[in-house]
Tab-separated table of C-alpha atoms in Angstrom:
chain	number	residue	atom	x	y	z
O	1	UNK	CA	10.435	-5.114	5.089
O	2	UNK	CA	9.149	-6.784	8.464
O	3	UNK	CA	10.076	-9.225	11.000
O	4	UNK	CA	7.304	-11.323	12.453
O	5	UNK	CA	4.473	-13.038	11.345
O	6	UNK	CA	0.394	-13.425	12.408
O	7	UNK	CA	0.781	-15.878	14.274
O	8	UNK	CA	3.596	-14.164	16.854
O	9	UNK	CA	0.900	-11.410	17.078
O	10	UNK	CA	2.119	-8.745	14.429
O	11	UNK	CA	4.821	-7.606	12.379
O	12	UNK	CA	7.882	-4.888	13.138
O	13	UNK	CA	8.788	-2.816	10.185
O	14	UNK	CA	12.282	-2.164	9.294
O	15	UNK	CA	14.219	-1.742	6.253
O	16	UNK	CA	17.192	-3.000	4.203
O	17	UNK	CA	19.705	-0.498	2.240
O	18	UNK	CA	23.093	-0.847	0.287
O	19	UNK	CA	24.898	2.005	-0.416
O	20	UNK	CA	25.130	3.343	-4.582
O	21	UNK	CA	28.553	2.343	-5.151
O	22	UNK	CA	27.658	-0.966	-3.443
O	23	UNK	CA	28.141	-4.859	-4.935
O	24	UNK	CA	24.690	-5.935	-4.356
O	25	UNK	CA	25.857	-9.301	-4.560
O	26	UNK	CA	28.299	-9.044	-1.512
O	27	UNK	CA	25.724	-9.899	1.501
O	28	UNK	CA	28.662	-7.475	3.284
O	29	UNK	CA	27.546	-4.283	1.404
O	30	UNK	CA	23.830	-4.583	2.401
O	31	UNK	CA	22.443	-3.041	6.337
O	32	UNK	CA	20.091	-4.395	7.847
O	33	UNK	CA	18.193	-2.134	10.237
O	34	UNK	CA	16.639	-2.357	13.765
O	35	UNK	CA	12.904	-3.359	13.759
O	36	UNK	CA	9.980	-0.982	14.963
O	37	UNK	CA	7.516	-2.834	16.926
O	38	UNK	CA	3.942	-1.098	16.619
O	39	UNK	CA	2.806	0.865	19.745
O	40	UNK	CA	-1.059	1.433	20.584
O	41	UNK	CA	0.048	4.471	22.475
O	42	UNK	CA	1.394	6.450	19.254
O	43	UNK	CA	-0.910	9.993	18.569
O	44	UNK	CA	-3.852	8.720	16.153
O	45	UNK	CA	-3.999	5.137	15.844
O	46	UNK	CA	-6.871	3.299	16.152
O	47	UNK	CA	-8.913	2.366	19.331
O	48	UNK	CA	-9.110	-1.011	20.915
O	49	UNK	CA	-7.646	-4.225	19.236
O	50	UNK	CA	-5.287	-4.222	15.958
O	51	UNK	CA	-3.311	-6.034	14.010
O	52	UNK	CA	-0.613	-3.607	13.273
O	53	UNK	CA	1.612	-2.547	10.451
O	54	UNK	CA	2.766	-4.360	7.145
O	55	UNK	CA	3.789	-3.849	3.497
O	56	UNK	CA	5.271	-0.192	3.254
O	57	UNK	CA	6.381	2.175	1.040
O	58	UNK	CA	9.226	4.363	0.957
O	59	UNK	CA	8.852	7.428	-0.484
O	60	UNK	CA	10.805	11.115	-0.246
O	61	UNK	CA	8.481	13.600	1.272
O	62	UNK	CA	8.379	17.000	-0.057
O	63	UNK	CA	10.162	18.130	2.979
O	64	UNK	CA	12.919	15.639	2.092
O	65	UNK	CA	11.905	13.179	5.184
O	66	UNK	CA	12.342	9.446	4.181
O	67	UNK	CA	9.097	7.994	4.603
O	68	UNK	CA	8.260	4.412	5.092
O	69	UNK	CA	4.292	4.230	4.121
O	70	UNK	CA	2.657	1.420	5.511
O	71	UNK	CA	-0.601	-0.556	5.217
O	72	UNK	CA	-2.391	-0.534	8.475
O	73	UNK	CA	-4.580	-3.991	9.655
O	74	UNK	CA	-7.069	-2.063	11.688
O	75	UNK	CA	-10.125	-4.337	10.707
O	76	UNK	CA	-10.439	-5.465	15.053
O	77	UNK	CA	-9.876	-1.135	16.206
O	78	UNK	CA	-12.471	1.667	15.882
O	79	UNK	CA	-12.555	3.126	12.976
O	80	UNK	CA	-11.918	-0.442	11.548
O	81	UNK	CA	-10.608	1.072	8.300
O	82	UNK	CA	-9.406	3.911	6.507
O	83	UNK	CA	-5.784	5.056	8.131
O	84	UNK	CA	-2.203	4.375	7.221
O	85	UNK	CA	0.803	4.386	9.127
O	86	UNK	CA	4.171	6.818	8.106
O	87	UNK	CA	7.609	5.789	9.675
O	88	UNK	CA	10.516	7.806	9.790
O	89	UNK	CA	14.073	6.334	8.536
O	90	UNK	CA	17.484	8.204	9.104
O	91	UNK	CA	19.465	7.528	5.871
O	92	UNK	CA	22.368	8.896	7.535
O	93	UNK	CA	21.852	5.839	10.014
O	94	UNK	CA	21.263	2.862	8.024
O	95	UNK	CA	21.211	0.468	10.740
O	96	UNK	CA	18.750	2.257	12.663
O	97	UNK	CA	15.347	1.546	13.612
O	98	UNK	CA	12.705	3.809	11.734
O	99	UNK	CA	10.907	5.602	14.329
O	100	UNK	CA	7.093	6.738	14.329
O	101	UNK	CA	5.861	9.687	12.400
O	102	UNK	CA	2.155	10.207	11.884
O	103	UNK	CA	-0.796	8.536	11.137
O	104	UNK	CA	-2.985	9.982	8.268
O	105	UNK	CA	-6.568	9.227	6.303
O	106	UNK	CA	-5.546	6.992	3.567
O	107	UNK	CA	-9.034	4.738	2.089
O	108	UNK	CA	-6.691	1.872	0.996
O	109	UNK	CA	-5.334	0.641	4.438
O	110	UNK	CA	-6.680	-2.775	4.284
O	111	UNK	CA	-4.291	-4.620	1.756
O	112	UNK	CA	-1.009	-3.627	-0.137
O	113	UNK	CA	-0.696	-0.647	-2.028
O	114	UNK	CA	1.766	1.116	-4.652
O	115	UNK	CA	2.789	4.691	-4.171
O	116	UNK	CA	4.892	6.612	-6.368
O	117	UNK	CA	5.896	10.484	-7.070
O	118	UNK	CA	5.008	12.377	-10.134
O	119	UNK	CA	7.490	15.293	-11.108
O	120	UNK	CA	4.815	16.388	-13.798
O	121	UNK	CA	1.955	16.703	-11.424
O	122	UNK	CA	3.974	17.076	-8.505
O	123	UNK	CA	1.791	14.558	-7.030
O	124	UNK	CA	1.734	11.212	-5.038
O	125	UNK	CA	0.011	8.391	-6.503
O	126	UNK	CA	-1.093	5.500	-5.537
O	127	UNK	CA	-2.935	2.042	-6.768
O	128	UNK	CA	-4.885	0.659	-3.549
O	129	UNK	CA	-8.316	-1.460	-2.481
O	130	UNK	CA	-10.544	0.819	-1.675
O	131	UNK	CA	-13.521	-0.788	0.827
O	132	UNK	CA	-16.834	0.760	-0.013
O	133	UNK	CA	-18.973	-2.564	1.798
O	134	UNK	CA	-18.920	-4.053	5.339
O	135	UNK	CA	-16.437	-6.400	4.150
O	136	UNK	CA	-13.035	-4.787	5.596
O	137	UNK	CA	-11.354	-7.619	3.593
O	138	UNK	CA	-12.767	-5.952	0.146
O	139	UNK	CA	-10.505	-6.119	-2.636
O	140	UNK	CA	-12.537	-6.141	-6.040
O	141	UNK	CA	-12.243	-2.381	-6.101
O	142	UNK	CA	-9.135	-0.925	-7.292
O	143	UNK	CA	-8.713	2.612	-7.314
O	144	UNK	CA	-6.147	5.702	-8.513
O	145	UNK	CA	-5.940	7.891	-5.590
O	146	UNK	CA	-3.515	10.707	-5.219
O	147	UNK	CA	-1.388	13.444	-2.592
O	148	UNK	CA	0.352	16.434	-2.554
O	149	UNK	CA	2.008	15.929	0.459
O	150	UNK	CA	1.474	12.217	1.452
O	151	UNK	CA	-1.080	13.350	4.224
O	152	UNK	CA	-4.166	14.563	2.524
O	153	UNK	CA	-5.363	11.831	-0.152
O	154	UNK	CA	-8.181	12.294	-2.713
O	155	UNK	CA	-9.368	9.809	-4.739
O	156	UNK	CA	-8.804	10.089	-8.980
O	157	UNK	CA	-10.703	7.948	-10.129
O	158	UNK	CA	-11.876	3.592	-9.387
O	159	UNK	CA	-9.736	1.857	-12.776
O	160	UNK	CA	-11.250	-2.021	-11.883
O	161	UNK	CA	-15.033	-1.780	-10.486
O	162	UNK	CA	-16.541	-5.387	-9.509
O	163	UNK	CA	-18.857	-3.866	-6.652
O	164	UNK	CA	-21.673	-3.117	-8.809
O	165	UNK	CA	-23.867	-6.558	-8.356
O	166	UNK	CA	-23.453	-7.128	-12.529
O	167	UNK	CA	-20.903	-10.054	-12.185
O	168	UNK	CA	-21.936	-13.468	-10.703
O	169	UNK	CA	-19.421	-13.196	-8.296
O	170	UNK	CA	-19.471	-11.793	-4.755
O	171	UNK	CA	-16.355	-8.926	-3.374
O	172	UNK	CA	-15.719	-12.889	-1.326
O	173	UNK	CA	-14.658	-14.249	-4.624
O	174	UNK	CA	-13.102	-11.655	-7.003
O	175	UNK	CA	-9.821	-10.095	-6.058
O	176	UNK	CA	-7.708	-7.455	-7.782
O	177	UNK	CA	-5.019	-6.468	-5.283
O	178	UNK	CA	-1.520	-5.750	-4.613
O	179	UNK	CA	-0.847	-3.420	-7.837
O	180	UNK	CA	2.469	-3.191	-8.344
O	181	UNK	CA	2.930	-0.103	-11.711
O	182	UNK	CA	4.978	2.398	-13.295
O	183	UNK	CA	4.571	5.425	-15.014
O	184	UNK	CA	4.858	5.394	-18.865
O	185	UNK	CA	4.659	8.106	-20.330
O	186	UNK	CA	1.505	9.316	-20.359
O	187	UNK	CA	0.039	6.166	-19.094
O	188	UNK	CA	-0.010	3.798	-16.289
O	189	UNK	CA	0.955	0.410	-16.347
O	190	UNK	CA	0.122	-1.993	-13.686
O	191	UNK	CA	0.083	-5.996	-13.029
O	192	UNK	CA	-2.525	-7.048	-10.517
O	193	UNK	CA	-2.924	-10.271	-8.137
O	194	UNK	CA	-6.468	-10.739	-10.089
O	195	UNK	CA	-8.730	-13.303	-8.732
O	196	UNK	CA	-11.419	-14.185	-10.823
O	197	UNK	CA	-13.771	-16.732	-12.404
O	198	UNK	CA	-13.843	-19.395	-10.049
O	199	UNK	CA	-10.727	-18.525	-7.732
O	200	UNK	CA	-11.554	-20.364	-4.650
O	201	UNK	CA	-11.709	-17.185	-2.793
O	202	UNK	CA	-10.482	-12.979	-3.026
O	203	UNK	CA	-7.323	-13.863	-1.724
O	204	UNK	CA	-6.121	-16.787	-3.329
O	205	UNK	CA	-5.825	-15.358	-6.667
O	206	UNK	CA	-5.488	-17.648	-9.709
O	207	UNK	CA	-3.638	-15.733	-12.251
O	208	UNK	CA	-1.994	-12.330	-13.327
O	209	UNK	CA	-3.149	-9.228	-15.267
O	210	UNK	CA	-1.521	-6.494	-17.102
O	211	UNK	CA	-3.171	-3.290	-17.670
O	212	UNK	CA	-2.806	0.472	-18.865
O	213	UNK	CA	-4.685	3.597	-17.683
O	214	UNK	CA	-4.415	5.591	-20.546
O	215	UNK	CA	-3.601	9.657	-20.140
O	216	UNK	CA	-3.881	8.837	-16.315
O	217	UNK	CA	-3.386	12.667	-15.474
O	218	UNK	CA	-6.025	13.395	-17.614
């Protein structure tokens, strides 16, 4: 989760944990960590002016590393897209701050995105916006990208393709964005924040929709 907001200038990441034996209804059991502010000095990020970090991830590396996976608002730097931010988090220090990893190539910086691991592939996969125009903000493009290793992404295949000038609405009006899916079976199954006939813009979407990627490894 973060602390902050656009207006204060940014957001700090942190994170929220309860242990397994845990009452998750006892606000006692539940830590609360230290916050991360974003630092223009850390090795790879983006040039000039940004908007820093939101919206992570946490995933297990394959090195065992708790990773917190975050969307990266890079739209005012140089490059203005295409990078992700990975924080570190101490499990056996709850309360802790995270603390900066890397940052890596990841297409889908620019607006939330859903990771999760694959035992059968051994992969990483992901459902993210992938920006293909000069609109950083582009979200009617949702693609299946994937990772062995978190670092090196590749992209599967585009499931939801509005960018190809055949619907009457511009990438300003049609939205489908923060995927949030789960593996079943041999499928994918995935809600989307869909804007879409006549929202009054990308972002404010005006309804919900299910969908399945059939034989997604295939």
């Amino acid at each position: 989760m973060e602390y902050g907001s656009w207006e204060s200038g940014g957001h700090q990441a942190g994170h929220i944990s309860i242990a397994v034996d845990g009452d998750p209804m006892n606000p006692k059991d539940w830590t609360v960590s230290g916050f991360l502010p974003y630092n223009p000095d850390w090795a790879g990020t983006v040039i000039g002016d940004c908007e820093k970090y939101l919206e992570g991830n946490i995933v297990l590396s394959p090195e065992g590393r708790l990773i917190n996976f975050l969307r990266y608002q890079t739209r005012k730097g140089t490059p203005s897209h295409g990078k992700a931010i990975l924080l570190e988090i101490d499990p056996k220090s709850p309360a802790s701050a995270p603390r900066f990893h890397k940052v890596v190539d990841f297409a889908g910086n620019m607006s939330k995105f859903h990771i999760l691991w694959d035992a059968e592939t051994r992969l990483y996969w992901a459902l993210c916006s992938r920006i293909v125009t000069d609109m950083l903000e582009q979200r009617n493009l949702l693609s299946l990208v994937r990772s062995p290793d978190l670092l090196h992404w590749s992209l599967h295949r585009d499931i939801i393709n509005f960018n190809d000038n055949s619907w009457f609405e511009t990438e300003q009006y049609v939205g489908f964005q923060y995927p949030s899916w789960l593996f079943d079976g041999e499928d994918i199954i995935f809600l989307s924040r869909t804007a879409l006939n006549n929202a009054i813009r990308y972002h404010d979407s005006n309804m919900i929709t299910f969908h399945r990627i059939k034989n997604f490894r295939r």
